[in-house]
Amino acid sequence: MGPVHTVYGPALLCAGAGCSQQFGAQPQWIWFLSSSYVGAHSTTLMPTVSKGDGMRGLAVFISDIRNCKSKEAEIKRINKELANIRSKFKGDKALDGYSKKKYVCKLLFIFLLGHDIDFGHMEAVNLLSSNKYTEKQIGYLFISVLVNSNSDLIRLINNGIKNDLASRNPTFMNLALHCIANVGSREMAEAFAFEIPSILVAGDTMDSVKQSAALCLLRLNRTSPDLVPMGEWTARVVHLLNDQHLGVVTAATSLITTLAQKSPDDFKTSISLAVARLSRIVTSASIDLQDYTYYFVAAPWLSVKLLRLLQCYPPPEDAALRSRLTECLETILNKAQEPPKSKKVQHSNAKNAVLFEAISLIIHHDSEPTLLVRACNQLGQFLQHRETNLRYLALESMCTLASSEFSHEAVKTHIDTVINALKTERDVSVRQRAVDLLYAMCDRSNAKQIVAEMLSYLETADYSIREEIVLKVAILAEKYAVDYTWYVDTILNLIRVAGDYVSEEVWYRVIQIVINRDDVQGYAAKTVFEALQAPACHENLVKVGGYILGEFGNLIAGDSRSSPLVQFSLLHSKFHLCSVPTRALLLSAYIKFINLFPEVKATIQDVLRSDSQLRNADVELQQRAVEYLKLSCIASTDILATVLEEMPPFPERESSILAKLKRKKGPGKLPDIDENRRNVNGSSEHSENTDTTNKVSYVLNLNSSPSTGPSLLVDVFSDSSTSASVDVSEDNFSRFVCKNNGVIYENQLLQIGLKSEYRQNLGRIYVFYGNKTSTQFLSFSSFVTSSDILKTHILHCLIASYPIIEGGAQVQQILNIECVSDFTDAPVLNIQFRYGGTLQNIAVKLPVMLNKFFQPTEMTSQDFFQRWKQLGAPQQEVQKIFKAQHPMDTDVTKAKILGFGVALLDGVDPNPANFVGAGVIHTKSTQVGCLLRLEPNAQAQMYRLTLRTSRESVSQRLCELLGEQF
């Protein structure tokens, strides 16, 4: 790009971000202070710097730090320097500007090494009033890094900035604007948001200042959009797109693009100016914009920004303007076909950046069939490019093109290339984009081929994308199923290949469709019966088989190979291998068999009557066995047939599989697969009548999960629940880190108390609900929920239920917990009841933390330090230094450490004021040893907590939990 006149200010900090990570690292940013650096990078806007401004004392200090052999030596040298600087600042002799600058620079360097700086701020503010560039620059640099918006000096700083903005000195104005942008606080926006626009549009403002003003305003708009005024300057800023200085145009385009997204009507006039400027760039020869040509590509950054600005608006209504824009886009596509003018990667990167942004604009407008097809063909060439990034971007852009009615057919011609990419790509992210594109290009003509390829790939797919592929296969199979026997085969094959990733929504959906279509019920029953005969069946297949055979097993009972007794024996052979929800479903299938096949009634009653059912430890299974057995014994044939009749067809709703995929991909990320593609305006036309009806049910409560509300008409296939919008109470959560008993929640109606006990990896929590009113709580229910991640780390089971709690009464529930592996989140206790006719929803975060599974370990001093050295790897240790939040009482500290779960070891630490503890975290999968050391500093009212364990995640979590207690 061309010579952008940059004033080196606070932005240079980024070059030295890593200087504090190692002792020997020479901070690159600091050398811009030397005369050689500034002289080499000066422009006409920068004052020349004399050789005397090299700050030898700073160079010596940095050299000393580099030569330190240990951290202790570095700290000693820094403390010595801090004492010297403090004495200089407090001395009677007034410091000159050079000395202030040097000492402020040293403070800034020390801060970048990771040490706190609590003085020197006033001296930095004083540097702002200097007329020397280097002194003012260091003052702004210090302020940008170390002064926060709540500082008492903010008013003085603002006055200094205002003086520099009013000085009309371009160098000083740039420094001030850089400082405003780097700080970017709300206070800065309040002070300068009205002043900067006037600088930006003023006729006598220099080009470099206009650039800085535009970017500064952009920064303030991003941090505090409500404070940036939209006034008469907005019309004038648009005309900056015509500025002769391309640096000003580039900065202005970034600002206008952001503002146009917020207020498109105010910047509509920018369309014609952007098209005109883009046309001049695209049609110009490289020598015309020689200063702004990057590897033979004319002004690529500005071109990209202009194309993005045009994406904020629909296609131009003016025919001439529209024709000119089309000509620009055609020229960009034509240039992509030309041989490269350079073999360097910078040339291809710049050229492709403009091309992809032009294709994005073509897709956004979706109104020129010729351009859309040309864009598709160009992207098709990139699908086999040797550069991985280009293949990724091509697949991503073609996903969007596939949703256009003009280019959908053109995208389909590349199906073989995309399938090959799915099979041969080494990069998982590219393979994922290939799956997205296959999903987007699917229609009735290629559905079977695409579904078959996805199923084939699923067997070897990366675990991270398997669930998403399963959802897409299920949606495509349902959407484009002409023959529903193919749909049933596809879903059963899906369960066989990737059963662990088939969510409940998928197999629920199979059952809905089978129940709603009479023509497929017999085939479904026959197919699942055959599938269940495999020696090893996934549990989801057992669920589908149990439900379908329980409903439609009679349709295949005429064959001796699938007689009623054979069907029952086949299902029951899987019973003992399944989880509790699946067993509950199978028991429901058994009672259905009694209705369908009276000849197996005695056999099934024997199963229901067995001790393993009537005395089952699980309340749900025991209750079902007792009730089904009693129902089969006392009910007449007619009553039994009425109670256990076939499920009715399900009402129409949006497919919950599609809803889940939308949630997983995020808004706007899911390609449109409707038969009617987007029309020319970019909207979607959805068919009113499709061959596939989207069904859900309120009665298929197969997994015996607790009800989420008082209504029986709940959609069990959606993730929404009555309590979804309830705020989770965490008020008393931290109080239970070091104790097990107490009140976790209380309001004017209800009090919830906990009493906990833990042993190794098992825990039991007694939950007490106290009705504080004189009125009954009706429809009282409680259940525990966990995040998807937490479910894999802890198991929990809530025992006993009380639908009514009398006024003034207290009831108890037991929650059993098993720790499978280390975790950070906590489960949530959800309570619902009716009080005075009003439904009450309460959610409380349960204090189930990792430290609850501690077993204290006694150790001698020798054993402790031997083990301490063994856990010396950097990732095994976590250290936290923090201010005391409570009075530093020795007895209270001891009690908290013991309550945390570790053994308190006396006489181990050489300093008797320190606390040392040891324990072992017990999980089902492993045991993790833990050593801790707490060092109080009563004089400074601070603690240093050090934890060492064999697992990094355990160290981090335990340090977080215990650090909050002091």
Coordinates of N, CA, C and O in Angstrom, one line a residue, residues 88-91 93-102 104 107 119-143 147 153-161 163-164 172:
K88 N 13.4 10.2 43.1 CA 13.6 11.3 42.1 C 12.3 12.1 42.0 O 12.3 13.4 41.9
F89 N 11.2 11.4 41.9 CA 9.9 12.1 41.8 C 9.5 12.9 43.1 O 8.9 13.9 43.0
K90 N 10.0 12.4 44.2 CA 9.6 13.1 45.5 C 10.7 14.1 45.9 O 10.5 14.8 46.9
G91 N 11.8 14.1 45.2 CA 12.9 15.0 45.6 C 12.5 16.5 45.4 O 11.5 16.9 44.7
K93 N 14.3 18.8 44.0 CA 14.8 19.3 42.7 C 13.8 19.0 41.6 O 13.4 17.8 41.5
A94 N 13.3 20.0 40.9 CA 12.4 19.7 39.8 C 13.1 19.0 38.7 O 14.2 19.4 38.3
L95 N 12.4 18.0 38.1 CA 12.9 17.3 37.0 C 12.6 17.9 35.7 O 11.5 18.5 35.5
D96 N 13.6 17.9 34.8 CA 13.3 18.4 33.4 C 12.5 17.4 32.6 O 12.3 16.2 33.1
G97 N 12.0 17.8 31.5 CA 11.2 16.9 30.6 C 11.9 15.6 30.2 O 11.3 14.5 30.2
Y98 N 13.2 15.7 29.9 CA 14.0 14.5 29.5 C 14.0 13.5 30.7 O 13.8 12.3 30.4
S99 N 14.2 13.9 31.9 CA 14.3 13.0 33.0 C 13.0 12.4 33.3 O 12.9 11.2 33.6
K100 N 11.9 13.2 33.3 CA 10.6 12.6 33.5 C 10.3 11.5 32.4 O 9.8 10.5 32.8
K101 N 10.6 11.9 31.2 CA 10.3 10.9 30.1 C 11.1 9.6 30.3 O 10.5 8.5 30.2
K102 N 12.4 9.7 30.8 CA 13.2 8.5 31.0 C 12.6 7.7 32.1 O 12.5 6.5 32.0
V104 N 9.5 7.7 33.4 CA 8.2 7.2 33.0 C 8.4 6.0 32.1 O 7.6 5.0 32.2
L107 N 9.2 3.0 34.2 CA 8.0 2.5 34.8 C 7.2 1.7 33.9 O 6.6 0.6 34.2
F119 N 2.7 4.4 41.1 CA 3.0 5.9 41.2 C 3.6 6.3 39.8 O 3.7 5.4 38.9
G120 N 3.8 7.5 39.6 CA 4.3 8.0 38.3 C 3.2 8.5 37.4 O 3.5 9.0 36.3
H121 N 2.0 8.4 37.8 CA 0.9 8.7 36.9 C 0.9 10.3 36.6 O 0.6 10.7 35.5
M122 N 1.1 11.0 37.7 CA 1.0 12.5 37.6 C 2.2 13.0 36.7 O 2.0 13.9 35.9
E123 N 3.3 12.4 36.8 CA 4.5 12.8 36.0 C 4.2 12.5 34.5 O 4.5 13.3 33.6
A124 N 3.5 11.4 34.2 CA 3.1 11.1 32.9 C 2.1 12.1 32.3 O 2.2 12.5 31.2
V125 N 1.2 12.5 33.2 CA 0.2 13.5 32.7 C 0.9 14.8 32.5 O 0.5 15.5 31.5
N126 N 1.9 15.2 33.3 CA 2.6 16.4 33.0 C 3.3 16.4 31.7 O 3.5 17.5 31.1
L127 N 3.8 15.2 31.2 CA 4.4 15.1 29.9 C 3.5 15.6 28.8 O 4.0 15.9 27.7
L128 N 2.2 15.5 29.0 CA 1.3 15.8 27.9 C 1.4 17.3 27.6 O 1.1 17.7 26.4
S129 N 1.8 18.1 28.5 CA 1.9 19.6 28.3 C 3.2 20.0 27.6 O 3.4 21.1 27.3
S130 N 4.1 19.0 27.4 CA 5.4 19.3 26.8 C 5.2 19.6 25.3 O 4.3 19.1 24.7
N131 N 6.1 20.5 24.8 CA 6.0 20.8 23.3 C 7.0 19.9 22.5 O 7.1 20.0 21.3
K132 N 7.7 19.0 23.2 CA 8.6 18.0 22.5 C 7.8 16.8 22.2 O 7.1 16.2 23.0
Y133 N 8.0 16.4 21.0 CA 7.2 15.2 20.5 C 7.5 13.9 21.3 O 6.5 13.3 21.7
T134 N 8.7 13.6 21.5 CA 9.1 12.4 22.2 C 8.5 12.4 23.7 O 8.1 11.3 24.2
E135 N 8.6 13.5 24.3 CA 8.1 13.6 25.7 C 6.5 13.4 25.7 O 6.0 12.7 26.5
K136 N 5.9 14.1 24.8 CA 4.4 14.0 24.8 C 4.0 12.5 24.4 O 3.0 12.0 24.9
Q137 N 4.8 12.0 23.5 CA 4.5 10.6 23.0 C 4.5 9.6 24.2 O 3.7 8.7 24.4
I138 N 5.6 9.7 25.0 CA 5.7 8.8 26.1 C 4.6 9.0 27.1 O 4.1 8.1 27.8
G139 N 4.2 10.3 27.4 CA 3.1 10.5 28.3 C 1.8 9.8 27.8 O 1.1 9.2 28.6
Y140 N 1.5 10.0 26.5 CA 0.3 9.3 26.0 C 0.4 7.8 26.0 O -0.5 7.1 26.3
L141 N 1.6 7.3 25.8 CA 1.8 5.8 25.8 C 1.6 5.3 27.2 O 0.9 4.3 27.4
F142 N 2.1 6.0 28.3 CA 1.9 5.6 29.6 C 0.4 5.6 30.0 O -0.1 4.7 30.6
I143 N -0.3 6.7 29.6 CA -1.7 6.8 29.9 C -2.5 5.8 29.3 O -3.4 5.2 29.9
V147 N -3.4 4.0 32.9 CA -4.5 4.8 33.5 C -5.8 4.2 33.2 O -6.2 4.1 32.0
L153 N -7.2 11.2 37.8 CA -6.5 12.1 36.8 C -7.2 12.2 35.5 O -6.7 12.9 34.6
I154 N -8.3 11.6 35.3 CA -9.0 11.6 34.0 C -9.3 12.9 33.5 O -9.3 13.2 32.3
R155 N -9.7 13.8 34.4 CA -10.1 15.2 34.0 C -8.8 15.9 33.5 O -8.9 16.7 32.5
L156 N -7.7 15.8 34.2 CA -6.5 16.4 33.7 C -6.1 15.8 32.3 O -5.6 16.6 31.5
I157 N -6.2 14.5 32.2 CA -5.9 13.9 30.9 C -6.7 14.4 29.8 O -6.3 14.8 28.7
N158 N -8.0 14.5 30.1 CA -9.0 15.0 29.1 C -8.6 16.5 28.7 O -8.7 16.8 27.5
N159 N -8.2 17.3 29.6 CA -7.8 18.6 29.3 C -6.6 18.7 28.4 O -6.5 19.5 27.5
G160 N -5.6 17.8 28.7 CA -4.4 17.7 27.9 C -4.8 17.3 26.4 O -4.2 17.8 25.5
I161 N -5.7 16.3 26.3 CA -6.1 15.9 25.0 C -6.8 17.0 24.2 O -6.6 17.2 23.0
N163 N -6.5 20.2 24.6 CA -5.5 21.2 24.2 C -4.8 20.7 22.9 O -4.5 21.5 22.0
D164 N -4.4 19.5 22.8 CA -3.7 19.0 21.6 C -4.6 18.9 20.4 O -4.2 19.2 19.3
F172 N 0.6 16.4 17.1 CA 0.0 16.4 18.5 C -1.5 15.9 18.4 O -2.0 15.1 19.2

